[in-house]
């Protein structure tokens, strides 16, 4: 099924598909929201279906799947063991499997998929970031699982792209985009995009992050913006207690042949 001919493209549009804050292993049971692994699977399937619809609507064949971090809940993060459904190793394995199935679902519909992933604060294996080894995070294992699957299964229309531990950048049709998790950045800082451009020597148009569990589009200049994508997990007791809650959502960026872009929030109803 992975060798189907891709859908014929009528345009040169491409699409970035974010996977933001899926928090596999988290257990949520509040009035506003329920979340566990079974619900995560349903929400990923719904999101995948919406991505496929967008691809067909815009005659897109090339997709950049970028994991923005916090793939796992991590029972050792702030003593979250009491709200974790699985052990740390199980969370890593199950997140890997879920992301691979998401990728395969896109390929089954004729899409060419490039995959990259960066880590978030929940992905760090040592809860104390000052004591942990640099780059010792769950997404490293998840990425290796994805890479091994692509290479060993000889999937022709999937490409693994090695990202840095906590950031990644791409150029699509002349549009420079940088991805970070968001825990090390202040999206309210109007100069945050300019700081990344200066640091890397790249004129970025978009800085894309997760972490904050809500969708936001913040213009910071002419055709320049900070984009925050939401969480698959949705509202939890921490957000409820702080009066900061949002419905589960993800998001995509559609880039045309001229480098003009459209950012879309994908609300999840499952």
Short mmCIF file of C-alpha atoms in Angstrom, two decimals:
data_model
loop_
_atom_site.label_atom_id
_atom_site.label_comp_id
_atom_site.label_asym_id
_atom_site.label_seq_id
_atom_site.Cartn_x
_atom_site.Cartn_y
_atom_site.Cartn_z
CA UNK A 1 0.00 0.00 0.00
CA UNK A 2 3.01 2.30 0.48
CA UNK A 3 3.90 2.16 -3.24
CA UNK A 4 0.76 3.84 -4.60
CA UNK A 5 1.44 6.53 -7.19
CA UNK A 6 1.15 9.97 -5.59
CA UNK A 7 -1.77 12.21 -6.39
CA UNK A 8 -1.00 14.44 -9.36
CA UNK A 9 -0.12 17.96 -8.32
CA UNK A 10 -1.65 20.86 -10.20
CA UNK A 11 0.29 23.41 -8.17
CA UNK A 12 3.68 23.78 -6.50
CA UNK A 13 2.12 24.28 -3.09
CA UNK A 14 3.63 22.45 -0.15
CA UNK A 15 2.40 21.92 3.38
CA UNK A 16 3.94 21.91 6.85
CA UNK A 17 2.08 19.63 9.26
CA UNK A 18 2.83 20.18 12.93
CA UNK A 19 2.63 17.60 15.68
CA UNK A 20 2.47 19.71 18.78
CA UNK A 21 2.33 18.60 22.41
CA UNK A 22 0.74 15.18 21.97
CA UNK A 23 1.78 14.21 25.54
CA UNK A 24 1.43 10.45 25.16
CA UNK A 25 0.93 8.92 28.59
CA UNK A 26 -0.99 11.84 30.02
CA UNK A 27 -4.22 11.15 31.85
CA UNK A 28 -6.80 13.94 32.01
CA UNK A 29 -10.23 13.60 33.56
CA UNK A 30 -11.84 16.99 34.16
CA UNK A 31 -15.22 18.40 33.16
CA UNK A 32 -13.70 20.27 30.22
CA UNK A 33 -11.66 17.43 28.77
CA UNK A 34 -10.80 13.73 28.87
CA UNK A 35 -7.49 12.41 27.58
CA UNK A 36 -5.71 9.07 27.51
CA UNK A 37 -3.95 6.95 24.90
CA UNK A 38 -7.18 5.71 23.29
CA UNK A 39 -8.40 9.29 22.92
CA UNK A 40 -4.97 10.32 21.57
CA UNK A 41 -5.29 7.68 18.83
CA UNK A 42 -8.74 8.96 17.86
CA UNK A 43 -7.53 12.56 17.76
CA UNK A 44 -4.50 11.64 15.65
CA UNK A 45 -6.75 9.80 13.20
CA UNK A 46 -9.06 12.82 12.99
CA UNK A 47 -6.11 15.16 12.46
CA UNK A 48 -4.67 12.89 9.78
CA UNK A 49 -7.99 12.90 7.95
CA UNK A 50 -8.12 16.72 8.06
CA UNK A 51 -4.54 16.97 6.75
CA UNK A 52 -5.40 14.66 3.85
CA UNK A 53 -8.45 16.79 3.07
CA UNK A 54 -6.28 19.93 2.98
CA UNK A 55 -3.76 18.21 0.71
CA UNK A 56 -6.45 17.16 -1.76
CA UNK A 57 -8.12 20.58 -1.64
CA UNK A 58 -4.87 22.33 -2.57
CA UNK A 59 -3.48 19.54 -4.82
CA UNK A 60 -0.48 19.16 -2.54
CA UNK A 61 1.82 16.16 -2.75
CA UNK A 62 4.77 17.24 -0.58
CA UNK A 63 4.33 17.42 3.18
CA UNK A 64 6.83 18.38 5.89
CA UNK A 65 5.84 16.64 9.12
CA UNK A 66 7.50 18.41 12.06
CA UNK A 67 7.22 17.19 15.64
CA UNK A 68 7.41 20.30 17.86
CA UNK A 69 8.09 18.40 21.06
CA UNK A 70 6.40 17.24 24.26
CA UNK A 71 5.65 13.94 22.58
CA UNK A 72 5.42 12.27 25.98
CA UNK A 73 4.03 13.29 29.35
CA UNK A 74 7.11 11.98 31.23
CA UNK A 75 6.20 10.61 34.69
CA UNK A 76 9.39 12.12 36.14
CA UNK A 77 8.54 15.64 34.99
CA UNK A 78 7.33 17.62 38.02
CA UNK A 79 6.28 14.37 39.73
CA UNK A 80 3.65 13.54 37.11
CA UNK A 81 3.71 9.80 37.84
CA UNK A 82 0.28 9.99 39.46
CA UNK A 83 -1.23 11.36 36.24
CA UNK A 84 0.74 9.13 33.84
CA UNK A 85 -0.87 6.19 32.09
CA UNK A 86 2.39 4.39 31.23
CA UNK A 87 6.02 4.14 32.25
CA UNK A 88 8.58 6.40 30.60
CA UNK A 89 9.81 3.73 28.19
CA UNK A 90 6.25 2.76 27.25
CA UNK A 91 5.42 6.40 26.53
CA UNK A 92 8.39 6.69 24.15
CA UNK A 93 7.51 3.46 22.32
CA UNK A 94 3.82 4.32 22.04
CA UNK A 95 4.50 7.87 20.85
CA UNK A 96 6.87 6.46 18.21
CA UNK A 97 4.23 4.01 17.01
CA UNK A 98 1.53 6.69 16.86
CA UNK A 99 3.69 9.09 14.83
CA UNK A 100 4.78 6.33 12.44
CA UNK A 101 1.15 5.33 11.85
CA UNK A 102 0.29 8.99 11.21
CA UNK A 103 3.11 9.23 8.65
CA UNK A 104 2.07 5.96 6.97
CA UNK A 105 -1.53 7.19 6.75
CA UNK A 106 -0.39 10.24 4.80
CA UNK A 107 1.79 8.13 2.52
CA UNK A 108 -1.11 5.74 1.88
CA UNK A 109 -3.01 8.69 0.42
CA UNK A 110 -0.21 9.42 -2.08
CA UNK A 111 1.71 12.08 -0.17
CA UNK A 112 5.48 12.46 -0.06
CA UNK A 113 6.42 12.99 3.58
CA UNK A 114 9.60 14.47 5.09
CA UNK A 115 9.81 13.93 8.86
CA UNK A 116 11.77 15.83 11.50
CA UNK A 117 11.39 16.17 15.26
CA UNK A 118 12.66 18.37 18.08
CA UNK A 119 12.34 17.96 21.82
CA UNK A 120 10.27 19.84 24.35
CA UNK A 121 10.65 20.26 28.09
CA UNK A 122 8.57 17.14 28.87
CA UNK A 123 10.82 15.09 26.59
CA UNK A 124 13.96 15.67 28.65
CA UNK A 125 14.75 12.41 30.41
CA UNK A 126 16.14 14.16 33.46
CA UNK A 127 13.52 16.39 35.06
CA UNK A 128 16.31 18.72 36.19
CA UNK A 129 17.55 20.26 32.94
CA UNK A 130 20.67 21.52 34.71
CA UNK A 131 21.76 17.96 35.57
CA UNK A 132 20.71 16.14 32.39
CA UNK A 133 22.99 15.30 29.50
CA UNK A 134 22.58 17.73 26.60
CA UNK A 135 20.37 16.11 23.97
CA UNK A 136 19.22 13.25 26.23
CA UNK A 137 15.54 13.34 25.41
CA UNK A 138 12.66 11.10 24.36
CA UNK A 139 12.38 12.52 20.84
CA UNK A 140 15.87 11.19 20.08
CA UNK A 141 14.49 7.67 20.54
CA UNK A 142 11.31 8.52 18.67
CA UNK A 143 13.30 9.94 15.76
CA UNK A 144 15.52 6.85 15.63
CA UNK A 145 12.45 4.60 15.50
CA UNK A 146 11.04 6.62 12.60
CA UNK A 147 14.38 6.63 10.77
CA UNK A 148 14.84 2.87 11.20
CA UNK A 149 11.29 2.20 10.02
CA UNK A 150 11.74 4.29 6.87
CA UNK A 151 15.11 2.74 6.04
CA UNK A 152 14.32 -0.89 6.87
CA UNK A 153 10.89 -0.87 5.24
CA UNK A 154 12.40 0.93 2.21
CA UNK A 155 9.54 3.42 2.08
CA UNK A 156 10.14 5.36 -1.12
CA UNK A 157 8.03 8.41 -0.37
CA UNK A 158 9.23 9.07 3.17
CA UNK A 159 12.38 10.99 4.05
CA UNK A 160 13.87 11.30 7.51
CA UNK A 161 15.48 14.70 8.18
CA UNK A 162 17.87 15.06 11.11
CA UNK A 163 16.97 18.10 13.20
CA UNK A 164 18.98 19.66 15.98
CA UNK A 165 17.93 18.67 19.49
CA UNK A 166 15.77 21.71 20.21
CA UNK A 167 15.36 23.54 16.90
CA UNK A 168 14.89 22.95 13.19
CA UNK A 169 14.64 25.16 10.12
CA UNK A 170 13.56 24.66 6.53
CA UNK A 171 13.15 26.66 3.34
CA UNK A 172 9.97 26.02 1.37
CA UNK A 173 9.55 27.80 -1.96
CA UNK A 174 11.82 30.57 -0.69
CA UNK A 175 10.08 30.89 2.69
CA UNK A 176 12.38 30.43 5.70
CA UNK A 177 10.71 28.83 8.72
CA UNK A 178 12.26 28.04 12.09
CA UNK A 179 10.74 25.58 14.57
CA UNK A 180 11.32 25.58 18.33
CA UNK A 181 9.35 24.00 21.14
CA UNK A 182 8.72 27.34 22.81
CA UNK A 183 9.79 26.75 26.40
CA UNK A 184 12.98 28.75 25.83
CA UNK A 185 11.27 31.62 23.97
CA UNK A 186 8.84 34.38 24.86
CA UNK A 187 6.29 34.66 22.05
CA UNK A 188 5.15 38.04 23.41
CA UNK A 189 8.59 39.46 22.67
CA UNK A 190 8.11 41.32 19.39
CA UNK A 191 11.81 40.84 18.65
CA UNK A 192 11.93 37.08 19.19
CA UNK A 193 11.82 36.29 15.46
CA UNK A 194 14.46 38.93 14.70
CA UNK A 195 16.67 37.47 17.43
CA UNK A 196 16.56 34.02 15.84
CA UNK A 197 17.25 35.53 12.40
CA UNK A 198 20.25 37.41 13.77
CA UNK A 199 21.56 34.41 15.67
CA UNK A 200 21.36 32.06 12.66
CA UNK A 201 22.12 34.58 9.92
CA UNK A 202 18.86 33.63 8.19
CA UNK A 203 15.96 35.93 7.30
CA UNK A 204 13.11 33.92 8.85
CA UNK A 205 9.52 34.76 7.99
CA UNK A 206 7.96 32.42 10.53
CA UNK A 207 8.90 31.18 13.99
CA UNK A 208 6.72 28.16 14.80
CA UNK A 209 6.33 26.70 18.29
CA UNK A 210 4.08 24.66 20.55
CA UNK A 211 4.39 24.42 24.35
CA UNK A 212 1.63 26.87 25.25
CA UNK A 213 -1.26 24.53 24.37
CA UNK A 214 -3.24 27.13 22.45
CA UNK A 215 -3.27 28.55 18.93
CA UNK A 216 -2.03 32.05 18.28
CA UNK A 217 -0.81 34.01 15.27
CA UNK A 218 1.30 37.02 16.21
CA UNK A 219 2.39 39.44 13.50
CA UNK A 220 5.83 40.89 14.24
CA UNK A 221 6.60 42.59 10.92
CA UNK A 222 5.78 42.69 7.21
CA UNK A 223 5.03 39.07 6.26
CA UNK A 224 6.68 37.97 9.50
CA UNK A 225 4.96 36.19 12.36
CA UNK A 226 5.26 33.96 15.39
CA UNK A 227 2.91 30.97 15.18
CA UNK A 228 1.90 28.94 18.22
CA UNK A 229 0.13 25.65 17.54
CA UNK A 230 -2.09 23.96 20.10
CA UNK A 231 -1.98 20.67 21.96
CA UNK A 232 -3.46 17.29 21.10
CA UNK A 233 -3.89 16.82 24.85
CA UNK A 234 -6.17 19.81 25.37
CA UNK A 235 -7.11 21.31 28.71
CA UNK A 236 -5.88 19.71 31.93
CA UNK A 237 -6.17 20.40 35.66
CA UNK A 238 -3.03 22.57 35.61
CA UNK A 239 -4.53 24.87 32.99
CA UNK A 240 -7.95 24.76 34.62
CA UNK A 241 -6.53 25.86 37.97
CA UNK A 242 -4.69 28.71 36.25
CA UNK A 243 -7.75 29.71 34.20
CA UNK A 244 -5.78 28.99 31.00
CA UNK A 245 -7.61 26.39 28.93
CA UNK A 246 -7.95 25.68 25.22
CA UNK A 247 -9.63 22.98 23.18
CA UNK A 248 -7.38 20.38 21.54
CA UNK A 249 -6.00 21.49 18.20
CA UNK A 250 -3.09 21.15 15.79
CA UNK A 251 -2.17 23.14 12.69
CA UNK A 252 -0.75 23.30 9.19
CA UNK A 253 1.00 25.89 7.04
CA UNK A 254 0.34 25.96 3.30
CA UNK A 255 3.07 27.60 1.22
CA UNK A 256 2.46 28.46 -2.44
CA UNK A 257 4.99 28.64 -5.27
CA UNK A 258 5.76 32.29 -4.46
CA UNK A 259 6.52 31.63 -0.80
CA UNK A 260 3.24 33.16 0.35
CA UNK A 261 1.75 31.22 3.26
CA UNK A 262 -1.52 30.45 4.98
CA UNK A 263 -1.59 29.26 8.59
CA UNK A 264 -4.54 27.07 9.58
CA UNK A 265 -5.59 25.93 13.00
CA UNK A 266 -7.08 22.43 12.91
CA UNK A 267 -9.54 22.00 15.76
CA UNK A 268 -9.89 18.45 17.07
CA UNK A 269 -13.37 17.31 18.07
CA UNK A 270 -12.71 13.71 19.22
#
